[in-house]
Amino acid sequence: MSEIFKNVPKVRYEGQNSTNPYAFKFYDAERIIMGKPMKEHLRFAMAWWHTLCFTGSDMFGSPTMDKSFGAECGTMEHAYKKVDAGFELMDKLGIEYFCFHDADIVPQADTIAETNRRLDEITDYIKEKMEKHNKKLLWGTANLFSSPIYMNGAGSTNSVDVYCRAAGQIKKALELTVKIGGLGFVFWGGREGYESLWNTDMKFEQENIASLMRMAVDYGRRIGFRGDFYIEPKAKEPMKHQYDFDVATSIAFLRRYGLDKDFKINIEANHATLAGHTFQHELRVAAINGMLGSIDANQGDLLLGWDTDEFPYNVYETTACMYEVLKAGGFKNGGLNFDAKTRRPSNTYEDLFISFILGMDSFALGLINAARIIEDGRIDAFVKERYSSFESELGRKIREGKATLEELAEYSEKAVSVTVPDSGRQEYLLSVINQLMLKG
Ligand code: XUL
Ligand code: CO
């Protein structure tokens, strides 16, 4: 099979002083950090859609990138070429996982039967390549947002026919995920929301979404899917308001409908900022609820109110992210999926590789920094000390849920005086983080 990215060599770790654009400066796959190789902490994944399908078109302009890989777009030959390109890219970058939507991997046919046949055919080929190249599927998903039939949503649609079509697509995507040993299955509710409450029955729609997820879990478990289901929260875009607004909202939804044992959360950095949260906030909310599943690694632009899906370069953000991941005990089935695309004017294959190198190095640095912050211990010690007044007998009683309001009031009345709590010392802590992250 002929090489597609001829100008790009195998990318290797060369260290911080390398000036080779096709080398990792920080990502050293086998380097041990807190007892585990970097690659096992980070579990990088390639997103099929942005990497192999996205051609740079936007609301105002046509494609700027060639993703034909030498075949005519919209043909099965093209679908095969995308597989070849994807595996070459993963090999050259040392990426072991990938993620896909059903619609990413084959052109849609006129009938469902033919589309499904094409999906079977291409996943035979993908499976063969996975075995040969030692790659794994981090998660699969069904695209329930691009087709016009989903304009009012999939699980939240007002049309029972559309709802059944969505069910059929989920069924097939689950079967494909199981066929190639996927570790996860994502629900991103791109159209599960509303444009106007004046035409919307919110309760009805949310119950239907939950039923669809319940049916997916039942079927998935029946056909041998042992991985995690994920909700990927997003506040808005394309809909004005999306039901899976943020991590807290999604967890409340999962618990309300009894789905929280099968689902975890797939947190995307840019979605966090669209919800008005930091990435770290979303990770923390998931972690403290035991729901931190997987991550869509990208970065938004805070000056823009939409989903720019940039390759991450903000090392403060990647450090905070990896700190949360390490503190939560690392990934189990999840990983870091680059749900990221090169900017429209960065339109060459070379830009594509360099973008991945940027993202992988940024997360490698984040991991190194996070481990250093944990090993240094000052931050953790400070936080522990900050709450130490609750180590008293009364404090412990409160934490164990054994105290009453009356006894606390009585204690308070007897206490000599209540003083202002100790300083939060935020600036000091930030200077510790700078000191650990940025060596002069
Ligand atoms: C859209 C988005 C999706 C999901 C999968 O913002 O993040 O690509 O990750 O459907
Ligand atoms: Co995403």
XYZ file of C-alpha atoms and ligand atoms in Angstrom:
451
model
C 0.000 0.000 0.000
C 1.410 3.364 -0.963
C 2.293 6.006 1.582
C -0.152 8.917 1.731
C 1.693 11.430 3.906
C 4.984 11.202 2.043
C 6.457 14.407 3.465
C 5.965 13.366 7.040
C 8.365 10.957 8.737
C 7.633 8.814 11.781
C 7.444 11.272 14.653
C 9.773 10.499 17.545
C 10.674 12.033 20.857
C 13.750 14.231 20.521
C 13.525 16.298 23.691
C 12.997 19.909 24.560
C 15.921 21.299 22.595
C 14.960 19.756 19.273
C 14.054 22.179 16.486
C 12.653 19.428 14.279
C 8.960 20.261 13.700
C 8.250 16.531 13.260
C 9.542 15.546 16.676
C 7.959 15.434 20.106
C 9.602 17.820 22.525
C 7.825 16.464 25.625
C 5.834 13.366 24.695
C 8.094 10.423 25.414
C 5.656 7.503 25.213
C 7.607 5.095 27.437
C 8.766 7.600 30.047
C 7.501 6.583 33.455
C 5.478 9.176 35.330
C 4.090 8.209 38.735
C 4.651 4.544 38.033
C 3.150 4.333 34.533
C 4.375 5.062 30.990
C 3.162 8.365 29.589
C 1.226 6.645 26.843
C -0.818 4.706 29.390
C -1.699 7.864 31.291
C -2.631 9.813 28.186
C -4.269 7.238 25.908
C -4.381 9.562 22.904
C -7.048 9.031 20.270
C -7.626 10.330 16.753
C -11.110 11.647 15.921
C -12.057 10.237 12.532
C -14.307 13.172 11.628
C -11.934 16.095 12.075
C -8.832 14.276 10.958
C -10.086 12.423 7.905
C -13.322 14.191 6.931
C -13.056 17.871 7.850
C -12.065 19.948 4.838
C -12.038 23.433 6.301
C -15.404 24.633 5.071
C -17.250 27.021 7.367
C -20.506 28.989 7.307
C -18.944 31.534 4.981
C -16.666 29.529 2.758
C -15.803 26.401 0.849
C -13.253 23.736 1.703
C -9.594 24.679 1.927
C -8.217 21.200 2.605
C -7.870 18.165 0.432
C -9.013 15.031 2.263
C -9.631 12.995 -0.872
C -6.475 10.923 -0.331
C -6.427 10.275 -4.068
C -10.007 8.942 -4.355
C -13.297 10.443 -5.417
C -15.183 11.766 -2.390
C -18.454 10.019 -1.570
C -17.299 6.621 -2.880
C -16.395 3.452 -1.039
C -12.904 3.762 -2.526
C -12.640 7.034 -0.616
C -13.870 5.333 2.555
C -11.037 2.780 2.213
C -8.483 5.529 1.561
C -9.581 7.289 4.709
C -8.901 4.109 6.663
C -5.431 3.889 5.122
C -4.754 7.557 5.842
C -6.006 7.252 9.416
C -3.865 4.245 10.242
C -0.787 5.806 8.620
C -1.321 8.958 10.650
C -1.813 7.021 13.893
C 1.291 4.920 13.186
C 3.448 7.928 12.415
C 2.322 9.724 15.563
C 2.284 6.684 17.827
C -1.439 7.078 18.574
C -3.106 3.847 19.692
C -6.803 4.761 19.774
C -9.408 6.316 17.531
C -13.074 7.345 17.681
C -15.715 7.526 14.975
C -19.335 8.274 14.107
C -21.114 5.864 11.785
C -21.445 8.673 9.228
C -17.680 9.311 9.224
C -16.664 5.955 7.877
C -18.903 5.359 4.832
C -20.905 7.504 2.435
C -24.606 7.188 3.125
C -26.538 5.114 0.557
C -30.142 5.469 -0.615
C -31.391 2.677 1.613
C -30.655 1.833 5.234
C -29.857 -1.751 4.207
C -27.180 -0.601 1.775
C -25.678 1.889 4.250
C -25.511 -0.893 6.836
C -23.898 -3.233 4.320
C -21.257 -0.608 3.625
C -20.688 -0.193 7.353
C -20.168 -3.951 7.680
C -17.738 -3.947 4.787
C -15.614 -1.038 6.014
C -15.492 -2.273 9.596
C -14.177 -5.618 8.301
C -11.319 -3.635 6.804
C -10.880 -1.429 9.891
C -10.799 -4.533 12.100
C -8.115 -6.107 9.950
C -6.026 -2.918 10.128
C -6.547 -2.660 13.894
C -5.133 -6.127 14.406
C -2.182 -5.464 12.129
C -1.353 -2.019 13.506
C -2.304 -2.695 17.118
C -4.948 0.022 17.409
C -8.088 0.178 19.532
C -11.434 1.912 19.365
C -11.759 4.336 22.301
C -15.414 4.912 21.470
C -17.960 4.730 18.720
C -21.073 6.824 18.246
C -24.000 7.450 15.921
C -24.284 10.769 14.123
C -27.811 11.840 15.093
C -27.450 15.490 14.162
C -26.314 16.051 10.546
C -29.256 14.673 8.589
C -32.224 17.036 8.114
C -34.493 14.402 9.667
C -32.855 15.231 12.993
C -33.590 18.936 12.804
C -35.878 18.700 15.851
C -33.592 16.256 17.620
C -33.236 12.464 17.665
C -34.307 11.277 21.128
C -36.063 14.609 21.605
C -37.802 14.683 18.220
C -41.542 15.218 17.829
C -41.669 12.506 15.118
C -41.944 8.866 16.144
C -40.559 7.814 12.736
C -37.433 9.893 13.269
C -37.127 8.474 16.785
C -37.180 4.926 15.375
C -34.611 5.844 12.735
C -32.345 7.142 15.501
C -32.878 3.872 17.396
C -31.889 1.929 14.287
C -28.751 3.963 13.849
C -27.771 3.526 17.495
C -28.388 -0.221 17.239
C -26.105 -0.518 14.246
C -23.407 1.763 15.687
C -23.429 -0.323 18.883
C -23.059 -3.527 16.895
C -20.082 -2.046 15.036
C -18.549 -0.839 18.290
C -18.834 -4.330 19.758
C -17.552 -5.927 16.545
C -14.280 -4.014 16.719
C -13.905 -4.180 20.495
C -14.790 -0.562 21.364
C -14.249 0.553 24.942
C -16.947 3.198 24.936
C -20.081 4.505 23.273
C -20.892 8.211 23.225
C -24.136 10.139 23.167
C -23.537 13.702 22.165
C -26.940 15.374 22.040
C -26.196 17.907 19.357
C -29.840 18.427 18.489
C -31.298 17.284 21.803
C -32.459 20.654 22.990
C -34.721 23.428 21.877
C -34.884 26.626 19.923
C -38.090 27.906 21.533
C -39.945 26.776 24.645
C -43.204 27.926 23.037
C -43.197 24.873 20.795
C -41.457 22.455 23.170
C -42.594 19.883 25.724
C -39.363 19.655 27.691
C -40.452 16.854 30.037
C -41.732 14.736 27.173
C -38.486 15.193 25.243
C -36.220 14.401 28.184
C -38.161 11.254 29.019
C -37.872 10.084 25.440
C -34.113 10.721 25.398
C -33.804 8.674 28.595
C -35.851 5.830 27.070
C -33.607 5.756 24.026
C -30.538 5.571 26.253
C -32.130 2.841 28.364
C -32.878 0.796 25.241
C -29.292 1.339 24.053
C -27.915 0.090 27.370
C -30.206 -2.959 27.340
C -29.276 -3.866 23.793
C -25.592 -3.084 24.220
C -25.283 -5.302 27.288
C -27.231 -8.056 25.518
C -24.795 -8.114 22.597
C -21.741 -8.114 24.840
C -20.769 -4.463 25.180
C -18.882 -4.210 28.475
C -17.467 -0.729 28.060
C -18.812 2.599 29.259
C -21.647 4.604 27.804
C -20.949 8.305 27.899
C -22.930 11.497 27.752
C -20.854 14.301 26.261
C -22.289 17.533 27.673
C -22.495 20.704 25.624
C -24.412 23.824 26.578
C -25.338 25.102 23.143
C -24.487 24.918 19.452
C -26.051 23.828 17.243
C -29.206 24.213 19.382
C -29.815 27.375 21.364
C -30.146 25.290 24.489
C -29.012 21.678 24.833
C -30.349 19.409 27.559
C -26.922 17.969 28.433
C -25.860 21.486 29.374
C -22.882 20.613 31.550
C -21.548 17.802 33.721
C -23.762 18.550 36.724
C -26.910 18.698 34.593
C -25.991 15.467 32.807
C -25.324 13.618 36.061
C -28.658 14.773 37.461
C -30.369 13.501 34.295
C -28.590 10.129 34.452
C -29.487 9.665 38.112
C -33.075 10.715 37.624
C -33.572 8.069 34.948
C -31.482 5.353 36.624
C -28.783 5.398 33.949
C -25.861 6.372 36.184
C -24.543 2.823 36.622
C -23.926 2.379 32.898
C -22.987 5.909 31.926
C -20.050 8.143 32.671
C -19.221 11.561 31.262
C -17.083 12.401 28.256
C -15.857 15.926 28.947
C -14.811 18.211 26.129
C -12.664 21.224 27.002
C -14.372 23.599 24.580
C -17.827 22.479 25.731
C -16.889 23.334 29.306
C -16.098 26.912 28.373
C -19.297 27.193 26.314
C -21.183 26.333 29.520
C -19.368 29.143 31.328
C -17.153 26.758 33.296
C -13.480 26.013 33.244
C -12.360 22.657 31.884
C -11.009 21.832 35.341
C -14.375 22.588 36.941
C -16.140 20.090 34.699
C -13.513 17.435 35.346
C -13.770 17.970 39.085
C -17.563 17.744 39.106
C -17.379 14.451 37.203
C -14.560 13.101 39.372
C -16.201 13.773 42.734
C -19.301 11.987 41.476
C -17.313 8.984 40.243
C -18.333 9.798 36.673
C -15.087 10.898 35.005
C -15.042 8.688 31.947
C -13.212 10.127 28.992
C -12.055 13.436 27.562
C -12.399 15.227 24.242
C -9.133 17.106 24.221
C -9.287 20.451 22.507
C -9.366 24.109 23.329
C -11.764 26.960 22.656
C -11.039 30.609 22.106
C -12.434 32.597 25.014
C -12.916 35.649 22.798
C -15.374 33.662 20.675
C -18.678 32.230 21.802
C -18.602 29.131 19.640
C -16.938 25.770 19.424
C -13.609 26.328 17.682
C -12.227 22.848 18.527
C -8.629 23.997 18.409
C -5.731 21.698 19.096
C -4.784 22.372 22.715
C -1.711 24.429 23.493
C -2.583 26.082 26.808
C -0.338 24.235 29.231
C -2.057 25.651 32.303
C -5.235 23.973 31.083
C -3.589 20.662 30.235
C -1.828 20.699 33.604
C -5.081 21.280 35.461
C -6.693 18.539 33.385
C -4.031 15.956 34.051
C -4.009 16.917 37.731
C -7.706 16.039 37.875
C -7.170 12.823 35.934
C -4.289 11.703 38.156
C -6.222 12.577 41.303
C -9.183 10.569 40.021
C -6.914 7.525 39.604
C -6.430 7.798 35.831
C -8.500 6.576 32.916
C -10.119 3.164 32.923
C -11.863 2.803 29.582
C -11.424 6.431 28.563
C -8.622 8.477 27.097
C -7.786 11.772 25.429
C -9.559 12.019 22.114
C -8.420 14.953 19.992
C -11.829 16.266 19.020
C -9.853 19.056 17.386
C -9.314 20.421 13.933
C -6.636 22.434 12.239
C -7.603 26.048 11.556
C -9.090 26.678 8.125
C -5.945 28.370 6.791
C -3.714 25.565 8.177
C -4.657 23.475 5.236
C -1.812 21.078 4.483
C -1.194 17.511 5.599
C 1.917 18.798 7.330
C -0.236 21.167 9.401
C -2.362 18.210 10.436
C 0.619 16.332 11.870
C 2.064 19.406 13.506
C -1.302 20.067 15.161
C -1.289 16.594 16.700
C 2.303 17.082 17.836
C 1.256 20.367 19.469
C -1.672 18.712 21.237
C 0.256 15.641 22.340
C 3.198 17.674 23.607
C 0.846 20.030 25.449
C -0.766 17.107 27.254
C 2.581 15.442 27.920
C 3.763 18.664 29.543
C 0.486 18.853 31.428
C 1.061 15.337 32.758
C 4.668 16.070 33.779
C 3.555 19.251 35.554
C 0.572 17.627 37.247
C 2.732 14.799 38.586
C 5.243 17.370 39.830
C 2.501 19.325 41.619
C 1.220 16.158 43.284
C 4.682 14.920 44.220
C 5.654 18.339 45.577
C 2.686 18.074 47.912
C 2.327 21.750 48.883
C -1.033 22.215 47.169
C -2.582 19.081 48.619
C -1.190 19.815 52.062
C -2.600 23.311 51.933
C -6.063 22.122 50.958
C -6.056 19.500 53.691
C -4.975 22.034 56.288
C -7.603 24.499 55.070
C -10.407 22.249 56.269
C -8.644 20.976 59.371
C -11.076 22.635 61.787
C -13.477 19.881 60.766
C -11.118 17.355 62.341
C -12.572 18.258 65.754
C -15.088 15.907 67.315
C -17.943 18.174 66.354
C -16.534 18.619 62.849
C -16.398 14.894 62.382
C -19.970 14.517 63.586
C -21.086 17.046 60.977
C -19.282 15.191 58.215
C -20.779 11.893 59.247
C -24.260 13.405 59.131
C -24.792 12.791 62.858
C -25.089 16.366 64.087
C -28.283 18.285 64.748
C -28.984 21.922 64.138
C -29.744 22.438 67.843
C -26.379 21.187 69.056
C -24.509 23.295 66.530
C -26.453 26.359 67.611
C -25.708 25.549 71.246
C -21.999 25.135 70.503
C -22.002 28.411 68.638
C -23.590 30.249 71.528
C -21.003 28.877 73.945
C -17.993 29.588 71.741
C -15.993 32.587 72.908
C -15.948 34.280 69.536
C -16.179 33.332 65.894
C -13.188 34.637 63.993
C -12.758 35.259 60.270
C -11.463 32.046 58.627
C -7.842 31.770 57.515
C -6.708 33.263 54.217
C -7.326 31.199 51.088
C -3.803 32.190 49.912
C -4.745 31.893 46.287
C -1.849 33.977 44.975
C 0.648 31.964 46.985
C -0.721 28.723 45.535
C -0.609 30.100 42.012
C 2.996 31.094 42.556
C 3.748 27.531 43.676
C 2.156 26.237 40.483
C 4.192 28.679 38.395
C 7.339 27.699 40.210
C 6.697 24.015 39.533
C 5.569 24.475 35.941
C 7.925 27.084 34.622
C 11.539 26.540 35.302
C 13.511 29.775 34.780
C -19.475 18.261 18.800
C -18.698 17.151 19.347
C -18.915 15.822 18.724
C -18.895 14.682 19.680
C -19.259 13.351 19.050
O -19.266 19.464 19.424
O -17.911 17.330 20.243
O -17.942 15.667 17.747
O -17.653 14.545 20.267
O -20.460 13.370 18.411
Co -16.585 16.093 21.229
